[in-house]
Amino acid sequence: MTEKLSFFQKVNTDFDKAAQFTDYPPGLLEQIKICNSSCHFTFPLKRDDGTIATLHGWRAEHSHHKLPTKGGIRYSTLVDEDEIMALAALMTYKCAIVDVPFGGAKGGIQLDRSQYSESELERITRRYTYELIQKNYIGPGVDVPAPDFGTSETEMAWIFDTYITMAPDKLNAIACVTGKPIEQNGILGRKEATGRGVVYGLEEACSIAEDMKSLGLTPGLQGKTVVVQGFGNVGYHAAKFLMESEACVIGIIEIDGAIHNPKGLDVEKVAAHRAETGSICSYPDAEHLENPNAGLELACDILVPAALENQITAENAPRIQTTLIAEAANGPTTPAADRILQERGIMVIPDTYLNAGGVTVSYFEWLRNLSHVQLGRLGKRFEDSTQHALLHAVEKATGYQFSDDERQLIHGADEEDLVNSGLQDTMIRAYHELRETRMQHKNKNDTVNCRTAAFINAIHRIAQSYMQLGIFP
Ligand code: GLU
C-alpha cells in the first residue's frame, strides 16, 4: 500500500512510474533518484526566559547535476530528514521541468514559529546559517536557500547578513540566498512569484479548448469556481491573481477552519480580516466550516492545495468534488490518491510544474545578483525612445494622433515587467512540453497523466546533463 510509504518514498514511487517510460540504464536512473547528501545538526538556543532549548535542523542536496543546488528553508513541526530529502528531490525535478539550471536542495528546522519570539527566531536562523557555512551547504555557486513554508524575506535577510560577514568572496556573496527583501538585493516580483506562476500555469492549461472539453469545462479561467487550501504567501497570491483573472474564489481553507461563499469571496477583504483578527474563520460574508478537511470536499471547478504535503489521500480522494486540481503546494497528493483521481477523470496539474514560479524568479534574482545590474537597466530608455519614435512615424505617415492613454501603453520594460514576462514564458513553455509528452504516450498508455509526463521530462533533462558531464552514456 503506497499510503504507508514515507514522503520521500512517495516521490520515488512517482519517479519510478515515469522511469518505466524511458530507456535509460537502471544505474543512471538510480543516480538521478537518490539523495546525494544530507546533513542533520542540532544546536542549542538560550531562550528569552534563560532556559536552553535544543533545535534540530537539516539541509539535503538531492542532485548536483547542475550547480548550485537550490531550494527553500522551512520552519515547521513536521520537518524531519525524510521530509527534507523528499522536498529536495521535488526541487531537482521542478528545476528540470521548467529548465532552470539548478540541482535540487531543501532545508528546514523542526519548530513551531509561533512559540518563539522574533529575537529567538533571528538567533536560530543565524545559528542555522553558521552551521550551513561550516558544512559547506551554502554559497552562491554551492547551495542557495530561499523562503519556504514558515519563512519569509526576513529570515533570508538574516541568512544573507550572517553569510556575508564570513564570506571570502564578498562581491558575489549577495547571491548566497534568494527571496531577499528588495532593499537588500532582492528582486521585484519574487514574493508573488509562486502564486503568480500557479495562475499562469492554470491559465495556459485552461486555454486549451480540447482539454477543457474533455473535462466538461469551458476554456478560460473566467467564472470558474475555485477553493484554495492554505492562505499563506502562496495561497494568498494564487487566490488574489485568480480573482484578478475573473475566476470566482468560493472557498478558503486554513488550519483552524474554512470559509465558503458560493457567490465568491473578496480575497483582499479576507486577508484584511485575517490581519485584523488573526484568523479567516470569523469572516462575516461567508459560511464557516469548523473542520478544515471538509473544505477540501467542497464542490468547485478548481481545487488549489497550497499548504503542505499529504492532503489528498486515498481516504478523501473519492469524496473530492472538483474537476481540476492545481498543486500549488509540494506533494499535496499521495500516489494512491493520484490513481483514484485519475480513475475519476479529475485532472491534476502537478506541483513539480505548477509551483515552479518561485524558483524561476529566484533564478532571475540570482542572475541579477551575480551580474550586479538591475534587470532592464541597460535597455529600458532605449526601448522607450525607439517605441515613441515609431509612434511618431506612424502619426506622420497616417495623420492619426495617438491619445495619451494609447501613449501610456508604450514603455520600455522595467525589472518587474521582465520578471513577470520571463515567468509567464517559462510556465507556458513548460506546460506545452509536459502536454506534448502526455499526448505522445496517450495512445500507447493511458496511465501517463500530467504528473508522470512532467517526471518523464525531468528525467530526460537530467539525463542530458549527465551526458554533458561525460558520466553517461
Ligand atoms: N521554496 C520554494 C519551492 O519550494 C522556492 C525555492 C527557491 O526559490 O529556491 O519551490
Short mmCIF file of C-alpha atoms and ligand atoms in Angstrom, two decimals:
data_model
loop_
_atom_site.label_atom_id
_atom_site.label_comp_id
_atom_site.label_asym_id
_atom_site.label_seq_id
_atom_site.Cartn_x
_atom_site.Cartn_y
_atom_site.Cartn_z
CA MET A 1 0.00 0.00 0.00
CA THR A 2 1.65 3.21 -1.13
CA GLU A 3 -0.19 5.22 1.57
CA LYS A 4 2.14 3.72 4.20
CA LEU A 5 5.24 4.94 2.41
CA SER A 6 7.28 7.87 3.69
CA PHE A 7 7.09 11.18 1.79
CA PHE A 8 10.41 10.54 0.03
CA GLN A 9 9.30 7.02 -0.90
CA LYS A 10 6.12 8.52 -2.36
CA VAL A 11 8.14 10.91 -4.52
CA ASN A 12 10.21 7.93 -5.64
CA THR A 13 7.03 6.00 -6.49
CA ASP A 14 6.07 8.82 -8.87
CA PHE A 15 9.63 8.81 -10.27
CA ASP A 16 9.62 5.02 -10.83
CA LYS A 17 6.30 5.21 -12.63
CA ALA A 18 7.76 7.73 -15.07
CA ALA A 19 11.12 5.95 -15.37
CA GLN A 20 9.37 2.94 -17.00
CA PHE A 21 8.63 5.13 -19.98
CA THR A 22 12.30 5.91 -20.57
CA ASP A 23 15.10 3.56 -21.60
CA TYR A 24 17.98 4.89 -19.52
CA PRO A 25 20.20 2.34 -17.77
CA PRO A 26 18.97 1.43 -14.25
CA GLY A 27 22.20 2.76 -12.71
CA LEU A 28 21.64 6.21 -14.18
CA LEU A 29 18.02 6.26 -13.03
CA GLU A 30 19.18 5.26 -9.54
CA GLN A 31 21.74 8.09 -9.55
CA ILE A 32 19.07 10.61 -10.56
CA LYS A 33 16.65 9.37 -7.88
CA ILE A 34 18.96 9.06 -4.91
CA CYS A 35 19.56 11.94 -2.48
CA ASN A 36 23.25 12.82 -2.89
CA SER A 37 23.86 14.23 0.57
CA SER A 38 22.01 15.31 3.64
CA CYS A 39 23.09 16.81 6.88
CA HIS A 40 21.40 16.86 10.29
CA PHE A 41 22.58 19.17 13.02
CA THR A 42 21.41 20.07 16.47
CA PHE A 43 22.22 23.28 18.26
CA PRO A 44 21.26 24.96 21.49
CA LEU A 45 19.23 28.13 21.87
CA LYS A 46 19.29 30.23 25.01
CA ARG A 47 15.66 31.29 25.18
CA ASP A 48 14.47 34.74 26.28
CA ASP A 49 13.49 33.29 29.68
CA GLY A 50 17.00 31.87 30.22
CA THR A 51 16.14 28.21 29.60
CA ILE A 52 18.00 26.19 26.96
CA ALA A 53 16.20 24.58 24.03
CA THR A 54 17.74 22.10 21.60
CA LEU A 55 16.86 22.57 17.95
CA HIS A 56 17.09 20.14 15.03
CA GLY A 57 17.95 21.40 11.55
CA TRP A 58 18.59 19.70 8.20
CA ARG A 59 19.81 20.54 4.72
CA ALA A 60 19.65 17.99 1.92
CA GLU A 61 21.25 18.36 -1.51
CA HIS A 62 19.42 15.90 -3.70
CA SER A 63 21.21 16.35 -7.00
CA HIS A 64 24.42 18.04 -8.14
CA HIS A 65 23.91 17.51 -11.87
CA LYS A 66 23.69 21.33 -12.05
CA LEU A 67 25.23 23.79 -9.60
CA PRO A 68 24.39 25.47 -7.37
CA THR A 69 21.74 23.36 -5.71
CA LYS A 70 18.64 25.33 -4.85
CA GLY A 71 15.65 25.12 -2.55
CA GLY A 72 13.83 26.74 0.32
CA ILE A 73 14.18 26.52 4.07
CA ARG A 74 11.07 25.64 6.04
CA TYR A 75 10.22 26.13 9.67
CA SER A 76 7.59 23.61 10.77
CA THR A 77 7.00 20.94 13.38
CA LEU A 78 6.73 18.34 10.58
CA VAL A 79 10.32 18.88 9.44
CA ASP A 80 12.46 15.74 9.58
CA GLU A 81 15.13 14.15 7.41
CA ASP A 82 12.67 12.28 5.22
CA GLU A 83 10.56 15.36 4.54
CA ILE A 84 13.61 17.45 3.66
CA MET A 85 15.00 14.79 1.32
CA ALA A 86 11.61 14.43 -0.39
CA LEU A 87 11.29 18.18 -0.85
CA ALA A 88 14.90 18.41 -2.11
CA ALA A 89 14.08 15.72 -4.70
CA LEU A 90 11.00 17.65 -5.79
CA MET A 91 13.25 20.71 -6.25
CA THR A 92 15.51 18.72 -8.60
CA TYR A 93 12.58 17.64 -10.76
CA LYS A 94 10.90 21.05 -10.61
CA CYS A 95 14.00 22.90 -11.82
CA ALA A 96 14.48 20.37 -14.63
CA ILE A 97 10.84 20.63 -15.73
CA VAL A 98 10.96 24.41 -16.13
CA ASP A 99 14.56 24.36 -17.37
CA VAL A 100 16.07 26.34 -14.52
CA PRO A 101 19.72 25.28 -14.29
CA PHE A 102 19.96 24.25 -10.63
CA GLY A 103 20.24 20.99 -8.72
CA GLY A 104 17.66 20.40 -6.01
CA ALA A 105 18.05 21.05 -2.28
CA LYS A 106 15.93 21.80 0.76
CA GLY A 107 16.47 22.72 4.39
CA GLY A 108 14.42 23.09 7.48
CA ILE A 109 14.25 23.47 11.22
CA GLN A 110 11.78 21.50 13.31
CA LEU A 111 9.89 24.16 15.22
CA ASP A 112 6.57 25.89 15.69
CA ARG A 113 7.46 29.50 14.95
CA SER A 114 4.53 30.83 16.98
CA GLN A 115 6.33 29.53 20.10
CA TYR A 116 9.39 31.75 19.56
CA SER A 117 9.96 35.48 19.82
CA GLU A 118 11.32 37.48 16.87
CA SER A 119 14.70 37.75 18.53
CA GLU A 120 14.80 33.98 19.22
CA LEU A 121 13.95 33.30 15.57
CA GLU A 122 16.77 35.60 14.49
CA ARG A 123 19.26 33.78 16.72
CA ILE A 124 18.02 30.40 15.45
CA THR A 125 18.30 31.49 11.80
CA ARG A 126 21.78 32.93 12.24
CA ARG A 127 23.00 29.81 14.04
CA TYR A 128 21.46 27.58 11.37
CA THR A 129 23.27 29.62 8.69
CA TYR A 130 26.53 29.33 10.60
CA GLU A 131 26.08 25.53 10.58
CA LEU A 132 25.44 25.62 6.82
CA ILE A 133 28.63 27.65 6.27
CA GLN A 134 30.69 25.27 8.42
CA LYS A 135 29.45 22.28 6.47
CA ASN A 136 29.74 23.92 3.05
CA TYR A 137 25.99 23.73 2.46
CA ILE A 138 25.60 27.37 1.37
CA GLY A 139 27.24 29.67 -1.19
CA PRO A 140 26.39 31.39 -4.49
CA GLY A 141 27.91 28.52 -6.51
CA VAL A 142 27.28 25.78 -3.94
CA ASP A 143 23.77 25.77 -2.49
CA VAL A 144 21.37 28.72 -2.43
CA PRO A 145 18.44 28.73 0.04
CA ALA A 146 15.15 30.65 -0.34
CA PRO A 147 11.90 31.08 1.60
CA ASP A 148 9.51 28.19 2.08
CA PHE A 149 6.71 27.23 4.49
CA GLY A 150 7.19 29.22 7.71
CA THR A 151 9.97 31.51 6.43
CA SER A 152 9.99 34.81 4.53
CA GLU A 153 12.27 37.57 3.31
CA THR A 154 13.09 38.44 6.94
CA GLU A 155 14.85 35.10 7.52
CA MET A 156 16.57 35.45 4.12
CA ALA A 157 17.97 38.84 5.19
CA TRP A 158 19.39 37.25 8.38
CA ILE A 159 20.89 34.39 6.34
CA PHE A 160 22.48 36.87 3.92
CA ASP A 161 23.87 39.04 6.72
CA THR A 162 25.35 36.06 8.55
CA TYR A 163 26.85 34.65 5.36
CA ILE A 164 28.42 37.89 4.13
CA THR A 165 30.23 38.56 7.40
CA MET A 166 32.08 35.27 6.94
CA ALA A 167 32.25 35.04 3.14
CA PRO A 168 35.65 35.03 1.44
CA ASP A 169 34.12 36.39 -1.80
CA LYS A 170 32.15 39.44 -0.69
CA LEU A 171 31.43 40.53 -4.28
CA ASN A 172 29.24 37.56 -5.13
CA ALA A 173 28.07 36.79 -1.61
CA ILE A 174 24.77 38.56 -2.31
CA ALA A 175 23.80 35.56 -4.46
CA CYS A 176 24.08 33.14 -1.48
CA VAL A 177 20.32 33.27 -0.87
CA THR A 178 17.25 34.40 -2.83
CA GLY A 179 13.89 35.78 -1.77
CA LYS A 180 15.71 38.67 -0.05
CA PRO A 181 13.97 41.97 0.70
CA ILE A 182 14.02 44.32 -2.31
CA GLU A 183 16.24 46.82 -0.49
CA GLN A 184 18.76 44.05 0.20
CA ASN A 185 19.33 42.94 -3.38
CA GLY A 186 16.07 41.05 -3.76
CA ILE A 187 14.09 41.23 -6.99
CA LEU A 188 10.67 42.72 -7.67
CA GLY A 189 8.01 40.06 -8.06
CA ARG A 190 9.77 37.28 -6.10
CA LYS A 191 7.31 37.32 -3.21
CA GLU A 192 4.31 36.92 -5.53
CA ALA A 193 6.13 34.55 -7.90
CA THR A 194 4.88 31.13 -6.80
CA GLY A 195 1.23 32.27 -6.68
CA ARG A 196 1.59 34.14 -9.96
CA GLY A 197 3.23 31.11 -11.61
CA VAL A 198 0.33 28.92 -10.44
CA VAL A 199 -2.10 31.24 -12.18
CA TYR A 200 0.00 31.49 -15.38
CA GLY A 201 0.13 27.67 -15.48
CA LEU A 202 -3.58 27.32 -14.83
CA GLU A 203 -4.40 29.96 -17.42
CA GLU A 204 -2.43 28.04 -20.02
CA ALA A 205 -3.98 24.69 -19.10
CA CYS A 206 -7.47 26.20 -19.18
CA SER A 207 -6.88 27.93 -22.52
CA ILE A 208 -6.70 24.62 -24.41
CA ALA A 209 -10.31 24.12 -25.54
CA GLU A 210 -9.88 20.46 -26.41
CA ASP A 211 -8.58 19.55 -22.93
CA MET A 212 -11.25 21.61 -21.19
CA LYS A 213 -13.93 19.97 -23.31
CA SER A 214 -12.83 16.51 -22.24
CA LEU A 215 -13.19 17.67 -18.60
CA GLY A 216 -16.61 19.15 -19.30
CA LEU A 217 -15.35 22.70 -18.77
CA THR A 218 -15.38 25.77 -20.98
CA PRO A 219 -12.00 27.34 -21.86
CA GLY A 220 -10.56 30.18 -19.76
CA LEU A 221 -10.43 30.93 -16.05
CA GLN A 222 -13.29 33.37 -16.14
CA GLY A 223 -16.20 32.29 -13.94
CA LYS A 224 -14.56 29.05 -12.76
CA THR A 225 -15.20 28.32 -9.10
CA VAL A 226 -12.08 27.81 -7.01
CA VAL A 227 -11.31 26.53 -3.50
CA VAL A 228 -7.86 27.34 -2.09
CA GLN A 229 -6.31 25.40 0.79
CA GLY A 230 -3.73 27.49 2.69
CA PHE A 231 -3.72 31.26 2.89
CA GLY A 232 0.00 31.80 3.37
CA ASN A 233 2.19 33.55 0.82
CA VAL A 234 1.48 31.05 -1.98
CA GLY A 235 -2.25 30.52 -1.29
CA TYR A 236 -2.95 34.21 -0.79
CA HIS A 237 -1.22 35.27 -4.01
CA ALA A 238 -2.73 32.41 -6.04
CA ALA A 239 -6.21 33.39 -4.78
CA LYS A 240 -5.57 37.08 -5.46
CA PHE A 241 -4.35 36.54 -9.03
CA LEU A 242 -7.15 34.03 -9.71
CA MET A 243 -9.66 36.66 -8.64
CA GLU A 244 -7.93 39.21 -10.90
CA SER A 245 -8.31 36.69 -13.77
CA GLU A 246 -12.04 36.68 -13.04
CA ALA A 247 -12.16 33.22 -11.52
CA CYS A 248 -14.55 33.00 -8.56
CA VAL A 249 -12.82 32.04 -5.29
CA ILE A 250 -15.64 30.40 -3.31
CA GLY A 251 -13.70 28.73 -0.52
CA ILE A 252 -10.56 29.32 1.54
CA ILE A 253 -9.24 26.70 3.95
CA GLU A 254 -6.88 27.44 6.82
CA ILE A 255 -5.55 25.32 9.68
CA ASP A 256 -8.29 26.48 12.10
CA GLY A 257 -11.29 26.18 9.74
CA ALA A 258 -12.62 27.08 6.32
CA ILE A 259 -14.90 29.73 4.85
CA HIS A 260 -17.30 29.24 1.97
CA ASN A 261 -19.43 31.56 -0.12
CA PRO A 262 -20.76 30.11 -3.39
CA LYS A 263 -21.16 33.66 -4.74
CA GLY A 264 -17.45 34.35 -4.28
CA LEU A 265 -15.14 35.72 -1.58
CA ASP A 266 -13.25 39.00 -1.81
CA VAL A 267 -9.70 37.74 -1.31
CA GLU A 268 -8.32 41.15 -0.23
CA LYS A 269 -11.09 41.59 2.32
CA VAL A 270 -10.46 38.10 3.73
CA ALA A 271 -6.73 38.95 4.03
CA ALA A 272 -7.54 42.26 5.75
CA HIS A 273 -9.90 40.44 8.14
CA ARG A 274 -7.19 37.92 9.00
CA ALA A 275 -4.66 40.70 9.58
CA GLU A 276 -7.10 42.33 12.00
CA THR A 277 -8.43 39.29 13.89
CA GLY A 278 -5.69 36.69 13.43
CA SER A 279 -7.99 34.23 11.63
CA ILE A 280 -10.10 33.92 8.48
CA CYS A 281 -12.77 31.97 10.35
CA SER A 282 -14.89 34.84 11.66
CA TYR A 283 -15.03 36.49 8.21
CA PRO A 284 -18.60 37.82 8.10
CA ASP A 285 -19.54 37.36 4.46
CA ALA A 286 -19.29 33.53 4.40
CA GLU A 287 -20.42 30.25 5.86
CA HIS A 288 -17.91 28.88 8.38
CA LEU A 289 -16.74 25.25 8.31
CA GLU A 290 -15.21 24.17 11.59
CA ASN A 291 -13.46 21.16 10.14
CA PRO A 292 -10.85 22.40 7.63
CA ASN A 293 -10.73 18.96 5.94
CA ALA A 294 -14.37 19.39 4.93
CA GLY A 295 -13.25 22.42 2.88
CA LEU A 296 -11.30 20.13 0.53
CA GLU A 297 -14.53 18.38 -0.34
CA LEU A 298 -16.47 21.50 -1.37
CA ALA A 299 -17.84 21.36 -4.91
CA CYS A 300 -15.76 23.55 -7.26
CA ASP A 301 -14.18 23.58 -10.73
CA ILE A 302 -10.61 24.01 -9.46
CA LEU A 303 -9.14 22.91 -6.13
CA VAL A 304 -5.82 24.56 -5.24
CA PRO A 305 -3.96 22.83 -2.39
CA ALA A 306 -1.44 25.49 -1.32
CA ALA A 307 -0.47 24.26 2.15
CA LEU A 308 1.50 21.11 2.95
CA GLU A 309 2.11 17.57 1.70
CA ASN A 310 -0.24 14.56 2.04
CA GLN A 311 -3.51 16.47 1.99
CA ILE A 312 -5.33 14.50 -0.71
CA THR A 313 -5.09 10.84 0.23
CA ALA A 314 -6.76 7.54 -0.66
CA GLU A 315 -9.14 8.28 2.21
CA ASN A 316 -10.59 11.60 0.97
CA ALA A 317 -9.87 11.36 -2.80
CA PRO A 318 -13.17 9.53 -3.52
CA ARG A 319 -15.09 12.45 -1.97
CA ILE A 320 -13.27 15.35 -3.69
CA GLN A 321 -15.81 17.22 -5.82
CA THR A 322 -13.72 19.05 -8.37
CA THR A 323 -12.65 18.74 -12.00
CA LEU A 324 -9.12 20.11 -11.83
CA ILE A 325 -6.56 20.03 -9.01
CA ALA A 326 -3.84 22.69 -9.21
CA GLU A 327 -0.98 21.71 -6.90
CA ALA A 328 0.48 24.92 -5.53
CA ALA A 329 1.94 23.08 -2.51
CA ASN A 330 4.72 20.50 -2.69
CA GLY A 331 3.48 16.89 -2.55
CA PRO A 332 -0.18 17.53 -1.61
CA THR A 333 -1.46 14.37 -3.36
CA THR A 334 -0.32 10.87 -2.44
CA PRO A 335 0.34 8.32 -5.25
CA ALA A 336 -2.68 6.26 -4.15
CA ALA A 337 -4.91 9.36 -4.28
CA ASP A 338 -3.43 10.24 -7.67
CA ARG A 339 -4.62 6.88 -9.06
CA ILE A 340 -8.11 7.39 -7.65
CA LEU A 341 -8.35 10.92 -9.07
CA GLN A 342 -7.21 9.69 -12.45
CA GLU A 343 -9.83 6.93 -12.45
CA ARG A 344 -12.41 9.54 -11.56
CA GLY A 345 -11.37 11.70 -14.52
CA ILE A 346 -10.06 14.54 -12.36
CA MET A 347 -7.10 16.31 -13.94
CA VAL A 348 -4.15 17.07 -11.66
CA ILE A 349 -1.64 19.76 -12.66
CA PRO A 350 1.37 18.62 -10.66
CA ASP A 351 3.43 20.53 -8.10
CA THR A 352 6.70 19.80 -9.90
CA TYR A 353 5.47 22.00 -12.71
CA LEU A 354 2.84 24.30 -11.27
CA ASN A 355 4.64 25.73 -8.24
CA ALA A 356 7.94 26.27 -10.04
CA GLY A 357 7.31 30.03 -10.29
CA GLY A 358 9.13 30.67 -7.01
CA VAL A 359 12.37 29.02 -8.03
CA THR A 360 12.12 30.50 -11.53
CA VAL A 361 12.10 34.04 -10.14
CA SER A 362 14.78 33.00 -7.63
CA TYR A 363 16.85 32.16 -10.69
CA PHE A 364 16.29 35.70 -12.03
CA GLU A 365 17.28 37.14 -8.63
CA TRP A 366 20.44 35.01 -8.54
CA LEU A 367 21.37 36.14 -12.09
CA ARG A 368 20.74 39.76 -11.15
CA ASN A 369 22.92 39.41 -8.06
CA LEU A 370 25.79 37.82 -9.99
CA SER A 371 25.59 40.35 -12.82
CA HIS A 372 25.32 43.27 -10.35
CA VAL A 373 22.85 45.06 -12.57
CA GLN A 374 19.13 45.59 -12.24
CA LEU A 375 17.21 43.79 -14.98
CA GLY A 376 16.12 46.23 -17.68
CA ARG A 377 18.61 48.93 -16.68
CA LEU A 378 20.55 48.86 -19.94
CA GLY A 379 17.64 48.68 -22.34
CA LYS A 380 14.68 50.48 -20.77
CA ARG A 381 15.24 54.02 -22.02
CA PHE A 382 16.41 52.85 -25.42
CA GLU A 383 13.26 50.73 -25.87
CA ASP A 384 11.18 53.63 -24.60
CA SER A 385 12.55 56.10 -27.13
CA THR A 386 12.54 53.74 -30.14
CA GLN A 387 8.90 52.85 -29.45
CA HIS A 388 7.96 56.52 -29.17
CA ALA A 389 9.86 57.28 -32.39
CA LEU A 390 7.85 54.52 -34.07
CA LEU A 391 4.57 56.03 -32.82
CA HIS A 392 5.65 59.39 -34.12
CA ALA A 393 6.48 57.90 -37.55
CA VAL A 394 3.04 56.21 -37.69
CA GLU A 395 1.37 59.52 -36.78
CA LYS A 396 3.29 61.30 -39.51
CA ALA A 397 2.51 58.69 -42.14
CA THR A 398 -1.19 58.28 -41.30
CA GLY A 399 -2.17 61.63 -39.83
CA TYR A 400 -3.66 59.72 -36.85
CA GLN A 401 -2.95 61.27 -33.41
CA PHE A 402 -2.45 58.76 -30.58
CA SER A 403 -4.25 59.65 -27.37
CA ASP A 404 -2.42 59.98 -24.03
CA ASP A 405 -3.97 56.66 -22.93
CA GLU A 406 -2.63 54.93 -26.03
CA ARG A 407 0.79 56.51 -25.47
CA GLN A 408 0.82 55.19 -21.89
CA LEU A 409 0.77 51.63 -23.24
CA ILE A 410 4.21 52.19 -24.74
CA HIS A 411 7.12 51.92 -22.37
CA GLY A 412 10.44 50.09 -22.13
CA ALA A 413 10.37 47.03 -19.89
CA ASP A 414 11.42 47.57 -16.27
CA GLU A 415 12.53 44.89 -13.83
CA GLU A 416 9.05 43.82 -12.79
CA ASP A 417 7.85 43.60 -16.42
CA LEU A 418 10.83 41.42 -17.30
CA VAL A 419 10.42 39.18 -14.25
CA ASN A 420 6.73 38.61 -14.91
CA SER A 421 7.07 38.06 -18.63
CA GLY A 422 10.06 35.73 -18.08
CA LEU A 423 7.97 33.80 -15.56
CA GLN A 424 4.95 33.61 -17.85
CA ASP A 425 7.06 32.43 -20.77
CA THR A 426 8.69 29.75 -18.58
CA MET A 427 5.33 28.46 -17.37
CA ILE A 428 3.78 28.41 -20.85
CA ARG A 429 6.75 26.69 -22.44
CA ALA A 430 7.00 24.01 -19.74
CA TYR A 431 3.25 23.36 -19.91
CA HIS A 432 3.41 22.61 -23.62
CA GLU A 433 6.42 20.34 -23.16
CA LEU A 434 4.51 18.44 -20.49
CA ARG A 435 1.37 18.23 -22.59
CA GLU A 436 3.30 17.04 -25.61
CA THR A 437 4.85 14.20 -23.61
CA ARG A 438 1.43 13.27 -22.31
CA MET A 439 -0.01 13.22 -25.81
CA GLN A 440 2.88 11.10 -27.13
CA HIS A 441 2.02 8.41 -24.60
CA LYS A 442 -1.72 8.80 -24.64
CA ASN A 443 -2.45 6.30 -27.40
CA LYS A 444 0.05 3.78 -26.12
CA ASN A 445 -0.60 4.07 -22.41
CA ASP A 446 -3.43 5.80 -20.74
CA THR A 447 -1.81 5.94 -17.31
CA VAL A 448 0.56 8.78 -18.26
CA ASN A 449 -1.09 11.68 -16.50
CA CYS A 450 0.38 15.19 -16.22
CA ARG A 451 2.50 14.23 -13.19
CA THR A 452 4.07 11.26 -14.95
CA ALA A 453 4.62 13.36 -18.09
CA ALA A 454 6.35 16.04 -16.01
CA PHE A 455 8.60 13.43 -14.36
CA ILE A 456 9.46 11.94 -17.77
CA ASN A 457 10.53 15.40 -18.97
CA ALA A 458 12.59 15.91 -15.81
CA ILE A 459 14.36 12.57 -16.24
CA HIS A 460 15.26 13.40 -19.86
CA ARG A 461 16.64 16.80 -18.94
CA ILE A 462 18.70 15.49 -16.01
CA ALA A 463 19.99 12.57 -18.11
CA GLN A 464 21.10 15.13 -20.73
CA SER A 465 23.11 16.95 -18.05
CA TYR A 466 24.80 13.71 -17.05
CA MET A 467 25.63 13.21 -20.72
CA GLN A 468 27.21 16.66 -20.83
CA LEU A 469 29.19 15.79 -17.70
CA GLY A 470 30.52 12.73 -19.52
CA ILE A 471 29.04 10.31 -16.96
CA PHE A 472 26.53 8.86 -19.39
CA PRO A 473 26.47 7.06 -21.78
N1 GLU B 1 10.52 27.15 -1.61
C1 GLU B 1 10.17 27.32 -2.97
C2 GLU B 1 9.86 26.00 -3.61
O1 GLU B 1 9.52 25.05 -2.96
C3 GLU B 1 11.21 28.15 -3.73
C4 GLU B 1 12.58 27.62 -3.76
C5 GLU B 1 13.62 28.60 -4.31
O2 GLU B 1 13.26 29.69 -4.72
O3 GLU B 1 14.80 28.21 -4.30
O4 GLU B 1 9.87 25.88 -4.80
#
